[in-house]
Amino acid sequence: MTQAAIEALLRQKIGLDAMTIGSSTITRAVHRRMADGGLTDIHIYLTRLQSSPQELQELIEIVVIPETWFFRDRAPFVFLSNYVISEWWPKNLGKTLRVLSFPCSTGEEPYSIAIALLEAGLSSFNFSIDAADISKVALQVAQQGIYGKNSFRGQNLDFRERYFTNTGDLYHLQEFVKQKVNFIQANIREPNCLISPNYYDLIFCKNLLIYLDQSSINQTLQLLNSWLKTPGILFLGHSESGQKLPPEFASVRHPLAFAYRKTDMADRAHGQVKKDTNKTSISEFIRESKGAGSRSNTSPSLPSKFSTSQGKFVGGDASEMLSVRSIAPETADTQPANADLDTARHLADRGELPEATKLCQTYLSQNPTNADAYVLLGEIYQATGDRFQAEQSFQKATYLEPNHYEALIHLALLKEERADIRGATILRQRIQRLEK
């Protein structure tokens, strides 16, 4: 029960859904903090954790691990540059573009935003960037602006020569870029953690929602909505593109940008917001594509069928499939045999769903980056009628593999089932791009 109390405290304080990283990850973090504090009784540690904000922060620092690099996912930055040049700047001459990056981790994302805006032609006087994160350690790294080779991935690294000074294996960001970013320690669970509403023109909030419980997701989306101006642009991560956003938001027409424009509800009420004219439902689209002999012979509309494809449909640089920010995954020195996952699939096929669920979760605790395992777990949850957990599992699969065909189809079906036509349409468009 003590373990459950610690997980409940993390959920309450930072919105962390323990299922997203596994209880054993939290257990290891707790044992590390107990050892550092010379404690052997977990009950005593829980008491300290409940009474000491400093100890809670120390535990959070272990649980929350930054994983980021410059210009991770090119598409959002391409859209950012095009948007600023063609739309924002002509309408806002002489004004200041205000941007928020939350969470900002060790600073690569907000600095990438600053470089992209400079490259687009804005002067340093035309924009300001606030960058917030819960981790003091990550913010200290960000403020130093010194990075190793792991912060630079992919092929196009020309910007590094223009904005960094190389000293051995380290790259020092030039001071004029560092000065454009204001770093803030903030907890998204605290509504007053940032400035007044309707302040930002652009918000980057990538790969945070995937780790939050549903209550925290709802609260976070409400906060982002209140912080963003109308019109304004919200950027989410790959795995969060299926989230049900407030009705003010409409997806922008830019492949893989995962950006959403905040619109005027009065315009929507008067029909002035463009709508998708393609009326084919996602169910019809999937049936048609399956009938045409597409990627899989298994229809995901039948959750009692538990086979999953081993095919990978990943677009772009494989290094860009990692997360901008991840909460410490469980790791193993060696990967267990696939027979464990096959056993879980066979148990599910026989209708032994509780046993299949437990085995699948155990497998994932040792193989946290296996997207197919999350798809299987989602299918099991579907068969038990737990639509919420099913959707969470499929989202985690797309977080690991943004173009995972089966996971995208499952998510689209779930959204259509609850009449979220807009969300289903967005996912359908992603699926259609994979078919080309």
CSV table of C-alpha atoms in Angstrom, one decimal:
chain,number,residue,atom,x,y,z
A,1,MET,CA,0.0,0.0,0.0
A,2,THR,CA,3.0,2.3,0.6
A,3,GLN,CA,3.9,2.0,-3.1
A,4,ALA,CA,0.4,2.9,-4.1
A,5,ALA,CA,0.5,5.9,-1.8
A,6,ILE,CA,3.7,7.2,-3.4
A,7,GLU,CA,2.2,6.7,-6.9
A,8,ALA,CA,-0.9,8.5,-5.8
A,9,LEU,CA,1.2,11.4,-4.5
A,10,LEU,CA,3.0,11.7,-7.8
A,11,ARG,CA,-0.3,11.7,-9.6
A,12,GLN,CA,-1.7,14.4,-7.3
A,13,LYS,CA,1.4,16.6,-7.5
A,14,ILE,CA,2.6,16.3,-11.1
A,15,GLY,CA,-0.3,14.4,-12.8
A,16,LEU,CA,1.9,11.3,-13.5
A,17,ASP,CA,0.1,8.2,-14.5
A,18,ALA,CA,2.3,5.5,-13.0
A,19,MET,CA,1.2,3.0,-15.7
A,20,THR,CA,3.1,5.0,-18.3
A,21,ILE,CA,6.5,4.2,-16.8
A,22,GLY,CA,5.7,1.2,-14.7
A,23,SER,CA,5.6,0.8,-10.9
A,24,SER,CA,9.0,-0.8,-10.8
A,25,THR,CA,10.6,2.4,-12.2
A,26,ILE,CA,9.1,4.4,-9.4
A,27,THR,CA,10.2,1.7,-6.9
A,28,ARG,CA,13.8,2.0,-8.1
A,29,ALA,CA,13.7,5.8,-7.8
A,30,VAL,CA,12.3,5.5,-4.2
A,31,HIS,CA,15.0,3.0,-3.2
A,32,ARG,CA,17.6,5.3,-4.6
A,33,ARG,CA,16.3,8.3,-2.6
A,34,MET,CA,16.0,6.1,0.5
A,35,ALA,CA,19.7,5.1,0.1
A,36,ASP,CA,20.8,8.7,-0.4
A,37,GLY,CA,18.9,9.6,2.8
A,38,GLY,CA,20.1,6.7,4.9
A,39,LEU,CA,16.6,5.2,5.3
A,40,THR,CA,15.6,1.6,5.3
A,41,ASP,CA,11.9,1.9,6.2
A,42,ILE,CA,9.7,2.9,3.2
A,43,HIS,CA,6.9,4.1,5.6
A,44,ILE,CA,9.3,6.6,7.1
A,45,TYR,CA,10.3,7.7,3.6
A,46,LEU,CA,6.7,8.2,2.6
A,47,THR,CA,6.2,10.4,5.7
A,48,ARG,CA,9.2,12.5,4.6
A,49,LEU,CA,8.0,12.6,1.1
A,50,GLN,CA,4.6,13.9,2.2
A,51,SER,CA,6.0,16.6,4.4
A,52,SER,CA,9.0,17.8,2.5
A,53,PRO,CA,8.6,19.6,-0.9
A,54,GLN,CA,12.4,19.3,-1.3
A,55,GLU,CA,12.3,15.5,-1.1
A,56,LEU,CA,9.4,15.4,-3.5
A,57,GLN,CA,11.4,17.5,-6.0
A,58,GLU,CA,14.4,15.1,-5.5
A,59,LEU,CA,12.2,12.1,-6.4
A,60,ILE,CA,10.7,14.0,-9.4
A,61,GLU,CA,14.2,14.7,-10.7
A,62,ILE,CA,14.9,10.9,-10.8
A,63,VAL,CA,11.6,10.0,-12.3
A,64,VAL,CA,11.6,12.7,-15.0
A,65,ILE,CA,14.5,12.2,-17.4
A,66,PRO,CA,15.2,14.5,-20.4
A,67,GLU,CA,15.6,13.0,-23.8
A,68,THR,CA,15.8,15.7,-26.5
A,69,TRP,CA,17.9,17.2,-29.3
A,70,PHE,CA,17.9,20.2,-31.6
A,71,PHE,CA,15.2,20.4,-34.3
A,72,ARG,CA,13.7,17.1,-33.4
A,73,ASP,CA,11.0,16.5,-36.0
A,74,ARG,CA,11.6,19.0,-38.8
A,75,ALA,CA,8.0,19.4,-39.9
A,76,PRO,CA,6.8,21.6,-36.9
A,77,PHE,CA,9.8,24.0,-37.5
A,78,VAL,CA,9.2,24.1,-41.2
A,79,PHE,CA,5.6,25.1,-40.5
A,80,LEU,CA,6.7,27.6,-37.8
A,81,SER,CA,8.9,29.4,-40.3
A,82,ASN,CA,6.3,29.4,-43.1
A,83,TYR,CA,3.6,30.6,-40.7
A,84,VAL,CA,5.7,33.5,-39.3
A,85,ILE,CA,6.9,34.7,-42.7
A,86,SER,CA,3.6,34.4,-44.6
A,87,GLU,CA,1.0,35.0,-42.0
A,88,TRP,CA,2.0,36.3,-38.6
A,89,TRP,CA,4.6,39.0,-39.5
A,90,PRO,CA,2.6,40.7,-42.3
A,91,LYS,CA,-0.3,41.2,-39.9
A,92,ASN,CA,1.8,42.2,-36.8
A,93,LEU,CA,4.6,44.5,-38.1
A,94,GLY,CA,6.6,45.9,-35.2
A,95,LYS,CA,5.0,43.6,-32.7
A,96,THR,CA,6.6,40.9,-30.5
A,97,LEU,CA,5.9,37.2,-31.2
A,98,ARG,CA,5.5,35.5,-27.9
A,99,VAL,CA,6.3,31.8,-27.7
A,100,LEU,CA,6.0,29.2,-24.9
A,101,SER,CA,7.9,25.9,-24.8
A,102,PHE,CA,6.5,23.7,-22.0
A,103,PRO,CA,8.0,21.3,-21.1
A,104,CYS,CA,11.4,22.6,-22.3
A,105,SER,CA,13.6,19.9,-20.8
A,106,THR,CA,17.3,20.8,-21.2
A,107,GLY,CA,16.6,23.6,-23.7
A,108,GLU,CA,17.1,22.1,-27.1
A,109,GLU,CA,13.5,22.8,-28.2
A,110,PRO,CA,13.2,26.5,-27.2
A,111,TYR,CA,16.6,27.2,-28.6
A,112,SER,CA,15.6,25.5,-31.8
A,113,ILE,CA,12.5,27.7,-31.9
A,114,ALA,CA,14.8,30.8,-31.5
A,115,ILE,CA,17.1,29.7,-34.3
A,116,ALA,CA,14.2,28.9,-36.6
A,117,LEU,CA,12.7,32.4,-36.0
A,118,LEU,CA,16.1,34.0,-36.7
A,119,GLU,CA,16.6,32.0,-39.8
A,120,ALA,CA,13.1,33.0,-40.9
A,121,GLY,CA,14.2,36.7,-40.8
A,122,LEU,CA,12.9,37.9,-37.5
A,123,SER,CA,15.3,40.1,-35.5
A,124,SER,CA,16.0,39.4,-31.9
A,125,PHE,CA,13.7,42.3,-31.0
A,126,ASN,CA,10.7,40.7,-32.7
A,127,PHE,CA,10.2,37.7,-30.5
A,128,SER,CA,10.5,36.4,-27.0
A,129,ILE,CA,10.4,32.8,-25.7
A,130,ASP,CA,9.4,31.5,-22.3
A,131,ALA,CA,10.6,27.9,-21.6
A,132,ALA,CA,9.2,26.1,-18.6
A,133,ASP,CA,9.9,22.7,-17.0
A,134,ILE,CA,9.4,21.0,-13.6
A,135,SER,CA,13.0,19.9,-13.4
A,136,LYS,CA,15.5,22.2,-11.8
A,137,VAL,CA,18.4,20.0,-13.1
A,138,ALA,CA,17.2,20.2,-16.7
A,139,LEU,CA,16.8,24.0,-16.4
A,140,GLN,CA,20.3,24.4,-15.1
A,141,VAL,CA,21.6,22.6,-18.2
A,142,ALA,CA,19.4,24.7,-20.4
A,143,GLN,CA,20.6,27.9,-19.0
A,144,GLN,CA,24.3,27.0,-19.5
A,145,GLY,CA,23.6,26.3,-23.2
A,146,ILE,CA,26.4,23.8,-23.6
A,147,TYR,CA,25.7,20.6,-25.4
A,148,GLY,CA,27.3,17.3,-26.5
A,149,LYS,CA,27.1,15.5,-29.8
A,150,ASN,CA,24.0,13.6,-28.7
A,151,SER,CA,22.0,16.9,-28.8
A,152,PHE,CA,22.6,17.1,-32.6
A,153,ARG,CA,21.0,14.3,-34.7
A,154,GLY,CA,20.0,13.8,-38.2
A,155,GLN,CA,21.7,15.0,-41.4
A,156,ASN,CA,21.1,18.7,-41.6
A,157,LEU,CA,23.4,20.3,-39.0
A,158,ASP,CA,24.3,23.5,-40.8
A,159,PHE,CA,22.8,25.6,-38.1
A,160,ARG,CA,25.4,24.3,-35.6
A,161,GLU,CA,28.2,26.1,-37.5
A,162,ARG,CA,26.3,29.4,-37.4
A,163,TYR,CA,25.0,29.4,-33.8
A,164,PHE,CA,27.5,27.4,-31.8
A,165,THR,CA,31.2,27.5,-30.9
A,166,ASN,CA,32.9,24.2,-30.9
A,167,THR,CA,35.3,23.4,-28.1
A,168,GLY,CA,36.4,19.7,-28.3
A,169,ASP,CA,33.4,17.5,-27.9
A,170,LEU,CA,31.1,20.3,-26.6
A,171,TYR,CA,29.2,23.0,-28.4
A,172,HIS,CA,28.5,26.4,-26.7
A,173,LEU,CA,25.4,28.2,-27.9
A,174,GLN,CA,26.1,31.8,-28.8
A,175,GLU,CA,25.0,34.3,-26.2
A,176,PHE,CA,22.6,36.3,-28.3
A,177,VAL,CA,20.5,33.2,-28.8
A,178,LYS,CA,20.6,32.2,-25.1
A,179,GLN,CA,19.4,35.7,-24.2
A,180,LYS,CA,16.2,35.2,-26.2
A,181,VAL,CA,14.9,32.4,-23.9
A,182,ASN,CA,13.6,33.0,-20.4
A,183,PHE,CA,13.6,29.8,-18.4
A,184,ILE,CA,11.0,29.2,-15.7
A,185,GLN,CA,10.6,26.3,-13.2
A,186,ALA,CA,6.9,25.4,-13.3
A,187,ASN,CA,4.5,22.6,-12.6
A,188,ILE,CA,1.7,22.2,-15.1
A,189,ARG,CA,-0.6,21.0,-12.3
A,190,GLU,CA,-0.5,24.5,-10.8
A,191,PRO,CA,-2.9,26.7,-12.7
A,192,ASN,CA,-1.1,29.9,-11.8
A,193,CYS,CA,2.4,28.7,-12.7
A,194,LEU,CA,2.7,31.1,-15.6
A,195,ILE,CA,1.7,34.5,-16.8
A,196,SER,CA,-1.8,35.8,-17.4
A,197,PRO,CA,-4.2,34.3,-20.0
A,198,ASN,CA,-4.2,35.1,-23.8
A,199,TYR,CA,-0.5,36.0,-23.7
A,200,TYR,CA,1.2,33.6,-26.2
A,201,ASP,CA,1.0,33.5,-30.0
A,202,LEU,CA,2.6,30.0,-30.2
A,203,ILE,CA,2.8,27.2,-27.7
A,204,PHE,CA,4.9,24.0,-28.0
A,205,CYS,CA,3.7,21.3,-25.6
A,206,LYS,CA,5.1,18.1,-27.1
A,207,ASN,CA,5.2,14.7,-25.5
A,208,LEU,CA,3.8,15.6,-22.1
A,209,LEU,CA,0.2,14.6,-22.3
A,210,ILE,CA,1.1,10.9,-22.9
A,211,TYR,CA,2.4,10.6,-19.3
A,212,LEU,CA,-0.5,12.3,-17.6
A,213,ASP,CA,-3.7,10.9,-16.1
A,214,GLN,CA,-6.9,11.9,-17.8
A,215,SER,CA,-7.7,14.6,-15.2
A,216,SER,CA,-4.3,16.2,-15.7
A,217,ILE,CA,-4.7,16.0,-19.4
A,218,ASN,CA,-8.0,17.8,-19.3
A,219,GLN,CA,-6.5,20.5,-16.9
A,220,THR,CA,-3.4,20.9,-19.1
A,221,LEU,CA,-5.5,21.4,-22.3
A,222,GLN,CA,-7.6,24.0,-20.5
A,223,LEU,CA,-4.5,25.8,-19.3
A,224,LEU,CA,-2.9,25.8,-22.8
A,225,ASN,CA,-6.2,27.1,-24.2
A,226,SER,CA,-6.2,30.0,-21.7
A,227,TRP,CA,-2.6,30.9,-22.3
A,228,LEU,CA,-2.9,31.0,-26.1
A,229,LYS,CA,-4.2,34.0,-28.0
A,230,THR,CA,-6.9,33.8,-30.7
A,231,PRO,CA,-5.7,33.2,-33.3
A,232,GLY,CA,-2.7,31.2,-32.1
A,233,ILE,CA,-1.0,27.9,-32.8
A,234,LEU,CA,-0.5,24.9,-30.5
A,235,PHE,CA,2.1,22.3,-31.3
A,236,LEU,CA,1.7,18.8,-29.8
A,237,GLY,CA,3.8,15.6,-30.2
A,238,HIS,CA,3.2,12.7,-32.6
A,239,SER,CA,1.5,10.6,-29.9
A,240,GLU,CA,-0.8,13.4,-28.8
A,241,SER,CA,-2.4,14.2,-32.1
A,242,GLY,CA,-5.4,12.1,-31.3
A,243,GLN,CA,-6.3,13.9,-28.1
A,244,LYS,CA,-9.7,15.6,-27.9
A,245,LEU,CA,-8.9,19.3,-27.9
A,246,PRO,CA,-11.2,22.1,-26.9
A,247,PRO,CA,-13.6,23.0,-29.7
A,248,GLU,CA,-11.7,26.2,-30.5
A,249,PHE,CA,-8.9,24.2,-32.1
A,250,ALA,CA,-8.7,23.1,-35.7
A,251,SER,CA,-5.8,21.1,-37.2
A,252,VAL,CA,-3.6,23.0,-39.6
A,253,ARG,CA,-3.0,21.6,-43.1
A,254,HIS,CA,0.7,20.8,-42.8
A,255,PRO,CA,1.9,17.1,-42.9
A,256,LEU,CA,3.5,15.9,-39.6
A,257,ALA,CA,3.4,19.3,-38.0
A,258,PHE,CA,0.8,18.2,-35.5
A,259,ALA,CA,-0.2,21.9,-35.1
A,260,TYR,CA,-3.6,23.3,-34.2
A,261,ARG,CA,-5.0,26.8,-34.7
A,262,LYS,CA,-7.1,28.4,-32.0
A,263,THR,CA,-10.1,29.8,-33.8
A,264,ASP,CA,-12.8,32.3,-32.9
A,265,MET,CA,-15.9,30.3,-31.7
A,266,ALA,CA,-18.1,33.0,-33.2
A,267,ASP,CA,-16.6,32.3,-36.6
A,268,ARG,CA,-17.3,28.6,-36.1
A,269,ALA,CA,-20.9,29.3,-35.1
A,270,HIS,CA,-21.4,31.2,-38.4
A,271,GLY,CA,-19.8,28.5,-40.5
A,272,GLN,CA,-16.7,30.6,-41.4
A,273,VAL,CA,-14.2,27.9,-40.4
A,274,LYS,CA,-13.3,25.6,-43.3
A,275,LYS,CA,-14.4,22.0,-42.8
A,276,ASP,CA,-13.2,18.8,-44.3
A,277,THR,CA,-15.5,18.0,-47.2
A,278,ASN,CA,-14.5,14.3,-47.4
A,279,LYS,CA,-17.5,12.6,-45.8
A,280,THR,CA,-16.2,9.0,-46.0
A,281,SER,CA,-16.1,7.7,-42.4
A,282,ILE,CA,-13.0,6.2,-41.0
A,283,SER,CA,-14.8,2.8,-40.8
A,284,GLU,CA,-15.6,2.9,-44.5
A,285,PHE,CA,-12.1,4.0,-45.3
A,286,ILE,CA,-10.6,1.1,-43.4
A,287,ARG,CA,-13.0,-1.4,-44.9
A,288,GLU,CA,-12.1,-0.1,-48.4
A,289,SER,CA,-8.4,-0.2,-47.7
A,290,LYS,CA,-8.6,-3.7,-46.3
A,291,GLY,CA,-10.6,-4.8,-49.2
A,292,ALA,CA,-8.0,-3.4,-51.5
A,293,GLY,CA,-5.4,-5.7,-49.9
A,294,SER,CA,-3.5,-3.2,-47.9
A,295,ARG,CA,-0.9,-3.7,-45.2
A,296,SER,CA,-2.6,-6.2,-42.9
A,297,ASN,CA,-5.0,-9.0,-43.3
A,298,THR,CA,-6.4,-8.5,-39.8
A,299,SER,CA,-9.2,-6.1,-39.4
A,300,PRO,CA,-8.7,-4.0,-36.3
A,301,SER,CA,-12.4,-3.4,-36.0
A,302,LEU,CA,-12.5,-6.9,-34.5
A,303,PRO,CA,-10.7,-6.5,-31.1
A,304,SER,CA,-11.2,-10.2,-30.3
A,305,LYS,CA,-8.6,-11.0,-33.0
A,306,PHE,CA,-5.2,-10.4,-31.3
A,307,SER,CA,-2.6,-10.8,-34.0
A,308,THR,CA,-0.5,-7.7,-34.7
A,309,SER,CA,1.7,-6.9,-37.7
A,310,GLN,CA,5.4,-6.9,-37.2
A,311,GLY,CA,5.9,-4.5,-40.1
A,312,LYS,CA,7.3,-1.1,-39.4
A,313,PHE,CA,6.0,1.9,-41.3
A,314,VAL,CA,8.3,4.7,-40.1
A,315,GLY,CA,8.8,7.8,-42.2
A,316,GLY,CA,11.8,10.2,-42.1
A,317,ASP,CA,15.0,9.9,-40.1
A,318,ALA,CA,14.8,7.0,-37.6
A,319,SER,CA,16.5,9.1,-35.0
A,320,GLU,CA,13.6,11.4,-35.0
A,321,MET,CA,11.3,8.7,-33.7
A,322,LEU,CA,12.6,9.2,-30.2
A,323,SER,CA,10.9,11.5,-27.7
A,324,VAL,CA,11.7,15.1,-27.1
A,325,ARG,CA,11.0,14.5,-23.4
A,326,SER,CA,10.5,11.1,-21.8
A,327,ILE,CA,9.8,10.1,-18.2
A,328,ALA,CA,12.3,7.5,-17.2
A,329,PRO,CA,11.5,4.2,-19.0
A,330,GLU,CA,12.3,0.8,-17.5
A,331,THR,CA,15.3,-0.8,-19.1
A,332,ALA,CA,16.7,-4.2,-19.3
A,333,ASP,CA,20.2,-5.4,-20.2
A,334,THR,CA,18.8,-8.0,-22.5
A,335,GLN,CA,15.4,-8.3,-24.3
A,336,PRO,CA,13.3,-11.3,-23.4
A,337,ALA,CA,12.3,-13.6,-26.2
A,338,ASN,CA,9.3,-12.7,-28.3
A,339,ALA,CA,7.7,-15.9,-27.0
A,340,ASP,CA,6.5,-13.9,-23.9
A,341,LEU,CA,4.5,-11.6,-26.1
A,342,ASP,CA,3.3,-14.5,-28.3
A,343,THR,CA,2.1,-16.3,-25.1
A,344,ALA,CA,0.1,-13.2,-24.2
A,345,ARG,CA,-1.4,-13.2,-27.6
A,346,HIS,CA,-2.4,-16.8,-27.4
A,347,LEU,CA,-3.9,-16.3,-23.9
A,348,ALA,CA,-6.0,-13.4,-25.3
A,349,ASP,CA,-7.1,-15.6,-28.3
A,350,ARG,CA,-8.3,-18.2,-25.8
A,351,GLY,CA,-10.3,-15.5,-23.8
A,352,GLU,CA,-8.0,-15.6,-20.8
A,353,LEU,CA,-7.9,-11.8,-20.7
A,354,PRO,CA,-6.7,-11.1,-17.2
A,355,GLU,CA,-3.7,-13.4,-17.6
A,356,ALA,CA,-3.0,-11.9,-21.0
A,357,THR,CA,-3.1,-8.4,-19.6
A,358,LYS,CA,-0.7,-9.2,-16.8
A,359,LEU,CA,1.8,-11.0,-19.1
A,360,CYS,CA,1.6,-8.1,-21.6
A,361,GLN,CA,2.3,-5.5,-18.8
A,362,THR,CA,5.2,-7.6,-17.5
A,363,TYR,CA,6.6,-7.8,-21.0
A,364,LEU,CA,6.3,-4.0,-21.4
A,365,SER,CA,8.0,-3.4,-18.1
A,366,GLN,CA,11.1,-5.1,-19.6
A,367,ASN,CA,10.5,-3.9,-23.2
A,368,PRO,CA,9.1,-0.4,-22.8
A,369,THR,CA,9.9,0.6,-26.4
A,370,ASN,CA,7.9,-2.2,-28.1
A,371,ALA,CA,5.1,-0.6,-30.0
A,372,ASP,CA,3.5,-3.9,-31.0
A,373,ALA,CA,3.2,-4.9,-27.4
A,374,TYR,CA,1.2,-1.7,-26.6
A,375,VAL,CA,-1.0,-2.4,-29.6
A,376,LEU,CA,-1.7,-5.9,-28.2
A,377,LEU,CA,-2.4,-4.5,-24.8
A,378,GLY,CA,-4.8,-2.0,-26.3
A,379,GLU,CA,-6.6,-4.8,-28.2
A,380,ILE,CA,-7.0,-6.7,-24.9
A,381,TYR,CA,-8.4,-3.6,-23.2
A,382,GLN,CA,-10.9,-3.2,-26.1
A,383,ALA,CA,-12.0,-6.8,-25.6
A,384,THR,CA,-12.7,-6.1,-21.9
A,385,GLY,CA,-14.7,-2.9,-22.8
A,386,ASP,CA,-12.1,-0.6,-21.3
A,387,ARG,CA,-12.0,2.0,-24.1
A,388,PHE,CA,-10.0,4.6,-22.1
A,389,GLN,CA,-7.1,2.2,-21.3
A,390,ALA,CA,-7.2,0.9,-24.9
A,391,GLU,CA,-6.8,4.4,-26.3
A,392,GLN,CA,-4.0,5.2,-23.9
A,393,SER,CA,-2.2,2.0,-25.1
A,394,PHE,CA,-2.6,2.8,-28.8
A,395,GLN,CA,-1.4,6.4,-28.2
A,396,LYS,CA,1.8,5.0,-26.5
A,397,ALA,CA,2.3,2.8,-29.6
A,398,THR,CA,2.1,5.8,-31.9
A,399,TYR,CA,4.4,7.7,-29.5
A,400,LEU,CA,7.1,5.1,-30.1
A,401,GLU,CA,6.2,4.6,-33.8
A,402,PRO,CA,4.3,7.6,-35.1
A,403,ASN,CA,3.3,5.8,-38.3
A,404,HIS,CA,2.3,2.5,-36.7
A,405,TYR,CA,-0.5,1.5,-39.0
A,406,GLU,CA,-2.6,-0.8,-36.8
A,407,ALA,CA,-2.3,1.6,-33.8
A,408,LEU,CA,-3.5,4.5,-35.9
A,409,ILE,CA,-6.5,2.6,-37.3
A,410,HIS,CA,-7.5,1.5,-33.8
A,411,LEU,CA,-7.3,5.0,-32.5
A,412,ALA,CA,-9.4,6.3,-35.5
A,413,LEU,CA,-12.1,3.6,-34.8
A,414,LEU,CA,-12.3,4.5,-31.1
A,415,LYS,CA,-12.7,8.2,-31.9
A,416,GLU,CA,-15.4,7.5,-34.5
A,417,GLU,CA,-17.1,5.3,-32.0
A,418,ARG,CA,-17.5,8.1,-29.5
A,419,ALA,CA,-18.5,10.5,-32.3
A,420,ASP,CA,-15.2,12.5,-32.3
A,421,ILE,CA,-15.4,12.9,-36.1
A,422,ARG,CA,-12.7,15.6,-36.2
A,423,GLY,CA,-10.2,13.5,-34.3
A,424,ALA,CA,-11.1,10.5,-36.5
A,425,THR,CA,-10.6,12.6,-39.6
A,426,ILE,CA,-7.2,13.7,-38.5
A,427,LEU,CA,-6.1,10.2,-38.0
A,428,ARG,CA,-7.6,9.0,-41.2
A,429,GLN,CA,-5.5,11.6,-43.1
A,430,ARG,CA,-2.4,10.2,-41.4
A,431,ILE,CA,-3.4,6.7,-42.5
A,432,GLN,CA,-4.0,7.8,-46.0
A,433,ARG,CA,-0.6,9.3,-46.2
A,434,LEU,CA,0.9,5.9,-45.2
A,435,GLU,CA,-1.1,4.3,-48.1
A,436,LYS,CA,0.5,6.5,-50.7
